[in-house]
Structures are given as structure tokens and as C-alpha cells.
Short mmCIF file of N, CA and C in Angstrom, two decimals:
data_model
loop_
_atom_site.label_atom_id
_atom_site.label_comp_id
_atom_site.label_asym_id
_atom_site.label_seq_id
_atom_site.Cartn_x
_atom_site.Cartn_y
_atom_site.Cartn_z
N MET A 824 -61.86 -39.48 -66.36
CA MET A 824 -61.56 -38.17 -65.96
C MET A 824 -62.55 -37.21 -66.61
N CYS A 825 -63.10 -36.35 -65.80
CA CYS A 825 -64.10 -35.40 -66.29
C CYS A 825 -63.54 -34.01 -66.26
N LEU A 826 -63.70 -33.33 -67.34
CA LEU A 826 -63.28 -31.95 -67.38
C LEU A 826 -64.48 -31.08 -67.62
N SER A 827 -64.55 -30.06 -66.85
CA SER A 827 -65.66 -29.13 -67.06
C SER A 827 -65.09 -27.74 -67.06
N LYS A 828 -65.67 -26.89 -67.92
CA LYS A 828 -65.22 -25.55 -68.02
C LYS A 828 -66.29 -24.65 -67.46
N SER A 829 -65.86 -23.87 -66.52
CA SER A 829 -66.78 -22.85 -66.05
C SER A 829 -65.96 -21.67 -65.60
N ASN A 830 -66.27 -20.57 -66.18
CA ASN A 830 -65.60 -19.30 -65.91
C ASN A 830 -64.08 -19.43 -66.04
N ASN A 831 -63.66 -20.00 -67.10
CA ASN A 831 -62.23 -20.15 -67.45
C ASN A 831 -61.41 -20.93 -66.42
N LEU A 832 -62.01 -21.71 -65.57
CA LEU A 832 -61.32 -22.55 -64.64
C LEU A 832 -61.51 -23.98 -65.05
N ILE A 833 -60.47 -24.71 -64.97
CA ILE A 833 -60.48 -26.11 -65.35
C ILE A 833 -60.46 -26.91 -64.08
N LYS A 834 -61.36 -27.80 -63.90
CA LYS A 834 -61.35 -28.67 -62.74
C LYS A 834 -61.14 -30.08 -63.21
N ALA A 835 -60.25 -30.77 -62.56
CA ALA A 835 -59.99 -32.15 -62.90
C ALA A 835 -60.43 -32.99 -61.72
N SER A 836 -61.21 -33.96 -61.98
CA SER A 836 -61.58 -34.82 -60.86
C SER A 836 -61.26 -36.23 -61.28
N SER A 837 -60.56 -36.88 -60.46
CA SER A 837 -60.23 -38.25 -60.77
C SER A 837 -60.13 -39.02 -59.45
N GLY A 838 -60.92 -39.83 -59.17
CA GLY A 838 -60.87 -40.72 -58.03
C GLY A 838 -60.40 -40.05 -56.74
N PRO A 839 -59.80 -40.86 -55.88
CA PRO A 839 -59.36 -40.32 -54.59
C PRO A 839 -58.13 -39.41 -54.77
N ARG A 840 -58.11 -38.34 -54.03
CA ARG A 840 -56.99 -37.42 -54.08
C ARG A 840 -56.08 -37.64 -52.89
N LEU A 841 -54.78 -37.37 -53.14
CA LEU A 841 -53.81 -37.43 -52.05
C LEU A 841 -53.78 -36.06 -51.39
N VAL A 842 -54.00 -36.07 -50.10
CA VAL A 842 -54.00 -34.79 -49.37
C VAL A 842 -52.77 -34.76 -48.49
N ALA A 843 -51.99 -33.70 -48.59
CA ALA A 843 -50.78 -33.51 -47.79
C ALA A 843 -51.17 -33.10 -46.39
N MET A 844 -50.48 -33.66 -45.42
CA MET A 844 -50.74 -33.29 -44.01
C MET A 844 -50.14 -31.90 -43.82
N PRO A 845 -50.89 -31.04 -43.22
CA PRO A 845 -50.36 -29.69 -43.02
C PRO A 845 -49.16 -29.74 -42.05
N GLY A 846 -48.03 -29.12 -42.40
CA GLY A 846 -46.87 -29.01 -41.54
C GLY A 846 -45.91 -30.20 -41.58
N SER A 847 -46.19 -31.26 -42.35
CA SER A 847 -45.31 -32.43 -42.34
C SER A 847 -43.96 -32.13 -42.99
N LEU A 848 -43.91 -31.30 -44.01
CA LEU A 848 -42.68 -30.91 -44.63
C LEU A 848 -41.83 -30.09 -43.65
N ALA A 849 -42.43 -29.25 -42.89
CA ALA A 849 -41.70 -28.46 -41.91
C ALA A 849 -41.17 -29.37 -40.80
N ARG A 850 -41.92 -30.39 -40.43
CA ARG A 850 -41.45 -31.33 -39.42
C ARG A 850 -40.23 -32.10 -39.92
N GLN A 851 -40.25 -32.51 -41.19
CA GLN A 851 -39.12 -33.23 -41.74
C GLN A 851 -37.87 -32.35 -41.79
N ARG A 852 -38.05 -31.11 -42.14
CA ARG A 852 -36.92 -30.18 -42.17
C ARG A 852 -36.37 -30.02 -40.77
N GLY A 853 -37.16 -29.93 -39.73
CA GLY A 853 -36.71 -29.81 -38.35
C GLY A 853 -35.95 -31.03 -37.89
N ALA A 854 -36.42 -32.23 -38.27
CA ALA A 854 -35.75 -33.46 -37.90
C ALA A 854 -34.41 -33.57 -38.59
N THR A 855 -34.34 -33.15 -39.82
CA THR A 855 -33.08 -33.19 -40.57
C THR A 855 -32.07 -32.23 -39.92
N THR A 856 -32.53 -31.08 -39.47
CA THR A 856 -31.65 -30.13 -38.82
C THR A 856 -31.11 -30.71 -37.50
N ILE A 857 -31.93 -31.37 -36.75
CA ILE A 857 -31.50 -31.99 -35.47
C ILE A 857 -30.48 -33.09 -35.74
N VAL A 858 -30.72 -33.90 -36.73
CA VAL A 858 -29.78 -34.98 -37.08
C VAL A 858 -28.45 -34.36 -37.51
N ALA A 859 -28.50 -33.33 -38.30
CA ALA A 859 -27.25 -32.64 -38.77
C ALA A 859 -26.50 -32.08 -37.58
N ILE A 860 -27.20 -31.49 -36.62
CA ILE A 860 -26.56 -30.92 -35.43
C ILE A 860 -25.89 -32.02 -34.60
N ILE A 861 -26.57 -33.16 -34.44
CA ILE A 861 -26.03 -34.28 -33.65
C ILE A 861 -24.79 -34.82 -34.35
N ILE A 862 -24.82 -35.01 -35.64
CA ILE A 862 -23.66 -35.50 -36.38
C ILE A 862 -22.49 -34.52 -36.25
N SER A 863 -22.79 -33.20 -36.36
CA SER A 863 -21.75 -32.21 -36.21
C SER A 863 -21.10 -32.26 -34.84
N ILE A 864 -21.89 -32.44 -33.77
CA ILE A 864 -21.34 -32.50 -32.44
C ILE A 864 -20.49 -33.75 -32.26
N VAL A 865 -20.90 -34.88 -32.80
CA VAL A 865 -20.10 -36.09 -32.73
C VAL A 865 -18.78 -35.91 -33.46
N LEU A 866 -18.83 -35.34 -34.64
CA LEU A 866 -17.57 -35.11 -35.41
C LEU A 866 -16.68 -34.07 -34.71
N LEU A 867 -17.26 -33.11 -34.08
CA LEU A 867 -16.49 -32.12 -33.32
C LEU A 867 -15.76 -32.82 -32.14
N GLY A 868 -16.50 -33.68 -31.44
CA GLY A 868 -15.91 -34.41 -30.33
C GLY A 868 -14.75 -35.30 -30.80
N LEU A 869 -14.92 -36.00 -31.91
CA LEU A 869 -13.85 -36.82 -32.45
C LEU A 869 -12.66 -35.96 -32.86
N GLY A 870 -12.92 -34.82 -33.45
CA GLY A 870 -11.80 -33.93 -33.83
C GLY A 870 -11.02 -33.40 -32.61
N ILE A 871 -11.74 -33.05 -31.54
CA ILE A 871 -11.04 -32.58 -30.35
C ILE A 871 -10.24 -33.73 -29.72
N ALA A 872 -10.80 -34.92 -29.66
CA ALA A 872 -10.07 -36.06 -29.10
C ALA A 872 -8.80 -36.36 -29.92
N LEU A 873 -8.92 -36.32 -31.24
CA LEU A 873 -7.76 -36.56 -32.11
C LEU A 873 -6.71 -35.46 -31.93
N SER A 874 -7.17 -34.22 -31.81
CA SER A 874 -6.24 -33.10 -31.60
C SER A 874 -5.47 -33.27 -30.27
N ASN A 875 -6.17 -33.66 -29.24
CA ASN A 875 -5.51 -33.89 -27.93
C ASN A 875 -4.50 -35.03 -28.01
N GLN A 876 -4.84 -36.09 -28.73
CA GLN A 876 -3.93 -37.23 -28.86
C GLN A 876 -2.66 -36.82 -29.63
N ILE A 877 -2.84 -36.06 -30.70
CA ILE A 877 -1.69 -35.59 -31.49
C ILE A 877 -0.82 -34.70 -30.65
N SER A 878 -1.42 -33.78 -29.91
CA SER A 878 -0.67 -32.88 -29.03
C SER A 878 0.11 -33.64 -27.99
N SER A 879 -0.48 -34.64 -27.41
CA SER A 879 0.19 -35.48 -26.41
C SER A 879 1.36 -36.23 -27.02
N ASN A 880 1.18 -36.74 -28.23
CA ASN A 880 2.28 -37.46 -28.93
C ASN A 880 3.44 -36.53 -29.21
N ILE A 881 3.13 -35.32 -29.65
CA ILE A 881 4.20 -34.34 -29.96
C ILE A 881 4.95 -34.01 -28.71
N ARG A 882 4.28 -33.81 -27.58
CA ARG A 882 4.96 -33.49 -26.33
C ARG A 882 5.84 -34.67 -25.88
N GLN A 883 5.32 -35.89 -26.01
CA GLN A 883 6.12 -37.05 -25.63
C GLN A 883 7.36 -37.19 -26.48
N GLN A 884 7.24 -36.94 -27.78
CA GLN A 884 8.40 -37.00 -28.65
C GLN A 884 9.41 -35.91 -28.31
N SER A 885 8.94 -34.75 -27.93
CA SER A 885 9.84 -33.66 -27.53
C SER A 885 10.60 -34.05 -26.26
N ILE A 886 9.91 -34.66 -25.32
CA ILE A 886 10.56 -35.09 -24.06
C ILE A 886 11.62 -36.13 -24.38
N GLU A 887 11.32 -37.09 -25.24
CA GLU A 887 12.30 -38.10 -25.62
C GLU A 887 13.49 -37.48 -26.34
N TYR A 888 13.26 -36.53 -27.23
CA TYR A 888 14.32 -35.89 -28.00
C TYR A 888 15.24 -35.13 -27.06
N TYR A 889 14.69 -34.29 -26.18
CA TYR A 889 15.53 -33.51 -25.30
C TYR A 889 16.14 -34.38 -24.20
N GLY A 890 15.51 -35.48 -23.85
CA GLY A 890 16.11 -36.45 -22.93
C GLY A 890 17.33 -37.08 -23.51
N ALA A 891 17.26 -37.39 -24.81
CA ALA A 891 18.40 -37.97 -25.50
C ALA A 891 19.55 -36.95 -25.58
N ARG A 892 19.21 -35.67 -25.81
CA ARG A 892 20.23 -34.65 -25.84
C ARG A 892 20.91 -34.52 -24.46
N ALA A 893 20.10 -34.57 -23.39
CA ALA A 893 20.66 -34.49 -22.05
C ALA A 893 21.54 -35.69 -21.75
N TYR A 894 21.14 -36.87 -22.21
CA TYR A 894 21.97 -38.06 -21.99
C TYR A 894 23.29 -37.92 -22.73
N LEU A 895 23.26 -37.47 -23.97
CA LEU A 895 24.50 -37.30 -24.75
C LEU A 895 25.40 -36.23 -24.11
N ALA A 896 24.80 -35.19 -23.57
CA ALA A 896 25.63 -34.17 -22.90
C ALA A 896 26.26 -34.74 -21.64
N ALA A 897 25.50 -35.53 -20.88
CA ALA A 897 26.04 -36.19 -19.67
C ALA A 897 27.15 -37.16 -20.05
N GLN A 898 26.96 -37.86 -21.15
CA GLN A 898 27.99 -38.82 -21.60
C GLN A 898 29.25 -38.07 -22.01
N SER A 899 29.08 -36.95 -22.70
CA SER A 899 30.23 -36.11 -23.05
C SER A 899 30.95 -35.61 -21.83
N GLY A 900 30.19 -35.16 -20.84
CA GLY A 900 30.81 -34.73 -19.59
C GLY A 900 31.59 -35.83 -18.92
N MET A 901 31.06 -37.07 -18.97
CA MET A 901 31.78 -38.19 -18.37
C MET A 901 33.07 -38.48 -19.10
N GLU A 902 33.04 -38.37 -20.43
CA GLU A 902 34.27 -38.56 -21.20
C GLU A 902 35.32 -37.52 -20.86
N VAL A 903 34.91 -36.30 -20.56
CA VAL A 903 35.85 -35.24 -20.19
C VAL A 903 36.42 -35.61 -18.82
N ALA A 904 35.57 -36.07 -17.89
CA ALA A 904 36.04 -36.39 -16.54
C ALA A 904 37.03 -37.58 -16.58
N ILE A 905 36.76 -38.60 -17.37
CA ILE A 905 37.64 -39.73 -17.49
C ILE A 905 38.96 -39.31 -18.12
N SER A 906 38.89 -38.45 -19.12
CA SER A 906 40.09 -37.96 -19.75
C SER A 906 40.95 -37.17 -18.76
N ARG A 907 40.32 -36.34 -17.95
CA ARG A 907 41.06 -35.59 -16.94
C ARG A 907 41.69 -36.55 -15.93
N LEU A 908 40.98 -37.62 -15.60
CA LEU A 908 41.51 -38.58 -14.62
C LEU A 908 42.71 -39.31 -15.20
N ILE A 909 42.61 -39.80 -16.42
CA ILE A 909 43.67 -40.60 -17.01
C ILE A 909 44.90 -39.75 -17.32
N ASN A 910 44.66 -38.54 -17.84
CA ASN A 910 45.76 -37.67 -18.21
C ASN A 910 46.32 -36.85 -17.01
N GLY A 911 45.66 -36.93 -15.89
CA GLY A 911 46.08 -36.09 -14.75
C GLY A 911 47.03 -36.74 -13.82
N ASN A 912 47.40 -38.00 -14.00
CA ASN A 912 48.39 -38.66 -13.15
C ASN A 912 47.90 -38.69 -11.68
N ASN A 913 46.80 -39.40 -11.44
CA ASN A 913 46.17 -39.51 -10.14
C ASN A 913 45.79 -38.16 -9.54
N PRO A 914 44.97 -37.39 -10.23
CA PRO A 914 44.64 -36.06 -9.72
C PRO A 914 43.64 -36.15 -8.56
N ALA A 915 43.56 -35.02 -7.87
CA ALA A 915 42.50 -34.90 -6.84
C ALA A 915 41.18 -34.65 -7.54
N CYS A 916 40.11 -34.92 -6.82
CA CYS A 916 38.77 -34.73 -7.42
C CYS A 916 38.51 -33.30 -7.87
N SER A 917 39.13 -32.33 -7.22
CA SER A 917 38.90 -30.93 -7.61
C SER A 917 39.37 -30.66 -9.01
N ALA A 918 40.42 -31.38 -9.47
CA ALA A 918 40.90 -31.21 -10.83
C ALA A 918 39.97 -31.84 -11.87
N ILE A 919 39.25 -32.88 -11.42
CA ILE A 919 38.39 -33.60 -12.34
C ILE A 919 37.05 -32.84 -12.50
N THR A 920 36.57 -32.21 -11.42
CA THR A 920 35.22 -31.61 -11.45
C THR A 920 35.19 -30.13 -11.85
N GLN A 921 36.26 -29.66 -12.49
CA GLN A 921 36.22 -28.28 -12.98
C GLN A 921 35.09 -28.17 -14.01
N PRO A 922 34.54 -26.97 -14.17
CA PRO A 922 33.40 -26.80 -15.09
C PRO A 922 33.69 -27.26 -16.50
N VAL A 923 32.68 -27.82 -17.11
CA VAL A 923 32.81 -28.35 -18.47
C VAL A 923 32.05 -27.43 -19.39
N THR A 924 32.70 -27.00 -20.46
CA THR A 924 32.07 -26.18 -21.46
C THR A 924 32.18 -26.90 -22.82
N ILE A 925 31.04 -27.24 -23.35
CA ILE A 925 31.03 -27.90 -24.66
C ILE A 925 30.26 -26.98 -25.60
N SER A 926 30.89 -26.59 -26.67
CA SER A 926 30.28 -25.62 -27.57
C SER A 926 29.67 -26.26 -28.83
N ALA A 927 29.24 -27.47 -28.72
CA ALA A 927 28.60 -28.14 -29.87
C ALA A 927 27.16 -27.67 -29.98
N ALA A 928 26.66 -27.63 -31.22
CA ALA A 928 25.31 -27.18 -31.45
C ALA A 928 24.28 -28.12 -30.81
N ASN A 929 24.61 -29.38 -30.69
CA ASN A 929 23.67 -30.38 -30.14
C ASN A 929 23.42 -30.23 -28.67
N VAL A 930 24.32 -29.60 -27.93
CA VAL A 930 24.17 -29.47 -26.49
C VAL A 930 23.99 -28.02 -26.05
N GLN A 931 23.46 -27.21 -26.92
CA GLN A 931 23.13 -25.86 -26.53
C GLN A 931 22.00 -25.94 -25.50
N ASN A 932 21.95 -24.99 -24.60
CA ASN A 932 20.95 -24.93 -23.50
C ASN A 932 21.11 -26.11 -22.56
N CYS A 933 22.31 -26.66 -22.47
CA CYS A 933 22.56 -27.78 -21.52
C CYS A 933 23.67 -27.36 -20.59
N ALA A 934 23.51 -27.67 -19.31
CA ALA A 934 24.52 -27.43 -18.29
C ALA A 934 25.00 -28.75 -17.77
N ILE A 935 26.34 -28.94 -17.74
CA ILE A 935 26.95 -30.21 -17.32
C ILE A 935 27.64 -30.00 -15.99
N THR A 936 27.34 -30.86 -15.04
CA THR A 936 27.96 -30.79 -13.72
C THR A 936 28.64 -32.13 -13.44
N LEU A 937 29.91 -32.06 -13.04
CA LEU A 937 30.67 -33.25 -12.71
C LEU A 937 30.84 -33.35 -11.20
N SER A 938 30.84 -34.59 -10.70
CA SER A 938 31.15 -34.81 -9.30
C SER A 938 32.08 -36.02 -9.19
N CYS A 939 32.87 -36.02 -8.10
CA CYS A 939 33.88 -37.08 -7.96
C CYS A 939 34.03 -37.40 -6.46
N GLU A 940 34.19 -38.67 -6.19
CA GLU A 940 34.57 -39.14 -4.87
C GLU A 940 35.71 -40.15 -5.06
N VAL A 941 36.70 -40.09 -4.23
CA VAL A 941 37.81 -41.01 -4.36
C VAL A 941 37.99 -41.79 -3.07
N GLU A 942 38.22 -43.06 -3.21
CA GLU A 942 38.49 -43.90 -2.07
C GLU A 942 39.89 -44.49 -2.26
N THR A 943 40.77 -44.21 -1.30
CA THR A 943 42.18 -44.59 -1.47
C THR A 943 42.57 -45.84 -0.69
N GLU A 944 41.80 -46.22 0.25
CA GLU A 944 42.19 -47.37 1.08
C GLU A 944 41.42 -48.63 0.69
N VAL A 945 41.56 -49.03 -0.52
CA VAL A 945 40.91 -50.22 -1.01
C VAL A 945 41.93 -51.35 -0.98
N GLN A 946 41.60 -52.41 -0.34
CA GLN A 946 42.54 -53.54 -0.22
C GLN A 946 42.16 -54.61 -1.24
N GLU A 947 43.14 -54.95 -2.06
CA GLU A 947 42.98 -56.03 -2.99
C GLU A 947 44.24 -56.83 -3.00
N PRO A 948 44.20 -58.05 -2.57
CA PRO A 948 45.42 -58.89 -2.51
C PRO A 948 45.97 -59.22 -3.88
N GLU A 949 45.18 -59.19 -4.92
CA GLU A 949 45.63 -59.57 -6.26
C GLU A 949 46.41 -58.46 -6.95
N VAL A 950 46.37 -57.24 -6.43
CA VAL A 950 47.07 -56.12 -7.04
C VAL A 950 48.50 -56.14 -6.56
N ALA A 951 49.47 -56.02 -7.46
CA ALA A 951 50.88 -56.16 -7.12
C ALA A 951 51.33 -55.10 -6.10
N ALA A 952 50.92 -53.88 -6.30
CA ALA A 952 51.34 -52.81 -5.39
C ALA A 952 50.54 -52.90 -4.08
N GLY A 953 49.41 -53.59 -4.16
CA GLY A 953 48.57 -53.72 -2.95
C GLY A 953 47.70 -52.51 -2.66
N GLU A 954 47.75 -51.48 -3.49
CA GLU A 954 46.94 -50.29 -3.22
C GLU A 954 46.33 -49.80 -4.54
N ILE A 955 45.10 -49.51 -4.49
CA ILE A 955 44.41 -48.92 -5.65
C ILE A 955 43.55 -47.75 -5.23
N ARG A 956 43.22 -46.93 -6.16
CA ARG A 956 42.26 -45.85 -5.92
C ARG A 956 41.02 -46.16 -6.72
N VAL A 957 39.91 -45.85 -6.11
CA VAL A 957 38.60 -46.01 -6.78
C VAL A 957 37.95 -44.65 -6.89
N TYR A 958 37.74 -44.23 -8.10
CA TYR A 958 37.09 -42.93 -8.35
C TYR A 958 35.63 -43.24 -8.72
N ALA A 959 34.70 -42.62 -8.00
CA ALA A 959 33.28 -42.68 -8.35
C ALA A 959 32.94 -41.36 -9.04
N LEU A 960 32.78 -41.40 -10.34
CA LEU A 960 32.51 -40.20 -11.14
C LEU A 960 31.03 -40.13 -11.51
N ALA A 961 30.51 -38.92 -11.50
CA ALA A 961 29.15 -38.70 -11.92
C ALA A 961 29.10 -37.45 -12.83
N SER A 962 28.32 -37.58 -13.88
CA SER A 962 28.12 -36.44 -14.79
C SER A 962 26.64 -36.25 -14.94
N GLN A 963 26.16 -35.06 -14.66
CA GLN A 963 24.74 -34.76 -14.79
C GLN A 963 24.57 -33.60 -15.74
N ALA A 964 23.67 -33.78 -16.69
CA ALA A 964 23.36 -32.73 -17.68
C ALA A 964 21.91 -32.33 -17.54
N GLN A 965 21.65 -31.04 -17.54
CA GLN A 965 20.30 -30.51 -17.51
C GLN A 965 20.13 -29.67 -18.76
N CYS A 966 19.16 -30.06 -19.56
CA CYS A 966 18.87 -29.32 -20.78
C CYS A 966 17.48 -28.73 -20.70
N SER A 967 17.35 -27.51 -21.12
CA SER A 967 15.99 -26.89 -21.06
C SER A 967 15.77 -26.05 -22.30
N ILE A 968 14.53 -26.07 -22.71
CA ILE A 968 14.11 -25.20 -23.80
C ILE A 968 12.64 -24.83 -23.54
N GLY A 969 12.38 -23.56 -23.41
CA GLY A 969 11.04 -23.13 -23.07
C GLY A 969 10.63 -23.67 -21.70
N GLN A 970 9.48 -24.33 -21.64
CA GLN A 970 8.99 -24.85 -20.37
C GLN A 970 9.46 -26.30 -20.14
N LEU A 971 10.12 -26.86 -21.10
CA LEU A 971 10.56 -28.27 -21.00
C LEU A 971 11.97 -28.35 -20.48
N GLU A 972 12.17 -29.15 -19.43
CA GLU A 972 13.48 -29.31 -18.84
C GLU A 972 13.68 -30.81 -18.59
N THR A 973 14.82 -31.32 -19.07
CA THR A 973 15.15 -32.72 -18.85
C THR A 973 16.57 -32.80 -18.26
N SER A 974 16.80 -33.87 -17.50
CA SER A 974 18.14 -34.07 -16.96
C SER A 974 18.43 -35.57 -16.97
N LYS A 975 19.68 -35.88 -17.19
CA LYS A 975 20.17 -37.26 -17.19
C LYS A 975 21.46 -37.30 -16.40
N ARG A 976 21.72 -38.45 -15.82
CA ARG A 976 22.90 -38.64 -14.98
C ARG A 976 23.60 -39.91 -15.38
N VAL A 977 24.94 -39.85 -15.53
CA VAL A 977 25.75 -41.00 -15.89
C VAL A 977 26.73 -41.21 -14.72
N LEU A 978 26.85 -42.45 -14.27
CA LEU A 978 27.77 -42.79 -13.18
C LEU A 978 28.79 -43.82 -13.68
N VAL A 979 30.03 -43.64 -13.30
CA VAL A 979 31.12 -44.52 -13.66
C VAL A 979 32.05 -44.69 -12.46
N GLU A 980 32.53 -45.92 -12.31
CA GLU A 980 33.53 -46.18 -11.26
C GLU A 980 34.81 -46.59 -11.96
N VAL A 981 35.91 -45.88 -11.66
CA VAL A 981 37.18 -46.14 -12.26
C VAL A 981 38.13 -46.64 -11.18
N ARG A 982 38.74 -47.78 -11.45
CA ARG A 982 39.70 -48.36 -10.49
C ARG A 982 41.10 -48.18 -11.09
N GLN A 983 41.98 -47.58 -10.30
CA GLN A 983 43.30 -47.26 -10.82
C GLN A 983 44.37 -47.74 -9.80
N GLU A 984 45.32 -48.51 -10.33
CA GLU A 984 46.38 -49.06 -9.51
C GLU A 984 47.47 -47.99 -9.33
N GLU A 985 48.02 -47.90 -8.13
CA GLU A 985 49.07 -46.92 -7.84
C GLU A 985 50.42 -47.53 -8.01
#
């Protein structure tokens, strides 16, 4: 290595020098920025897909929850109809299908509708009196909250000897 002093400047010369390519550092920074943007876009896409999946799962669970409430309300309505039938001493269907009001917290926002059909001319040789009534009972409950509305229907056939 040779050092020479001239006008207070020091020059160092030693074999071959490494010369930086002009603009290569700027090119690397640009490539790094592009890679960072691509990674950000991919992560954003994954986040949106995950968000949509979670939202779909929450909606499905809400439908199942309110569907179960509607089923329980329809089941409660059916129990009321059967109770009216048994305690009514062979009532007409109009006595069975009177409006049902259940004030339990679990069936708020639910409307219960009962329907009844009776068939009186059923022939069964094994029945002692020879005559039975067949009641076809239906209980339908519609529950709604916000934009979500579910309904369930329960059907029962009751055979009663006269």
C-alpha cells in the first residue's frame, strides 16, 4: 500500500478497487417494496376470506339457534293442543285451535298457530265400541328477529275411542 501526501489529501491505492454499480441500491429498494406489496395483498386476501368464513359460520349458528327455538315453540303449541284435546272430552277442532300465548322468555318473538282436522268415520273392528275419532293436529311456530325468520312445524295424529 502506498501513501502519498499532496496538498493535505491522502490517497490510498491498493490493487483492484470494487466499484459500485450506479443505481443498484435503488433497484434493490424498489424490488423490496414490490415484494412487500405482494405479500401485503396476499395477507389481505387471506384475511378477507377468513372474515367471510367466520361471518358465514356465525349466520349458520344463528339460523340453527333460532330454528331450535321455533321447534321448541311448535312443540309447546302441540302440547297445548293435545292437552285441550284430552281435557276437552272430545272437543270440536275449533276448541283445540284457539290462539296460544306462551309468555316464556325463550319463545319471545314467536307466533304459534294450531290447526286441527278430525275424522269421525274410522272403522276398526278391534275397537270395542267400533267407532274412533282421529285428530290430525299441527302446530307451526314462526320466530323472527331482525332479518332472520325461521319456522318449524310439528304434526301429530291422535286416535281416540268413543
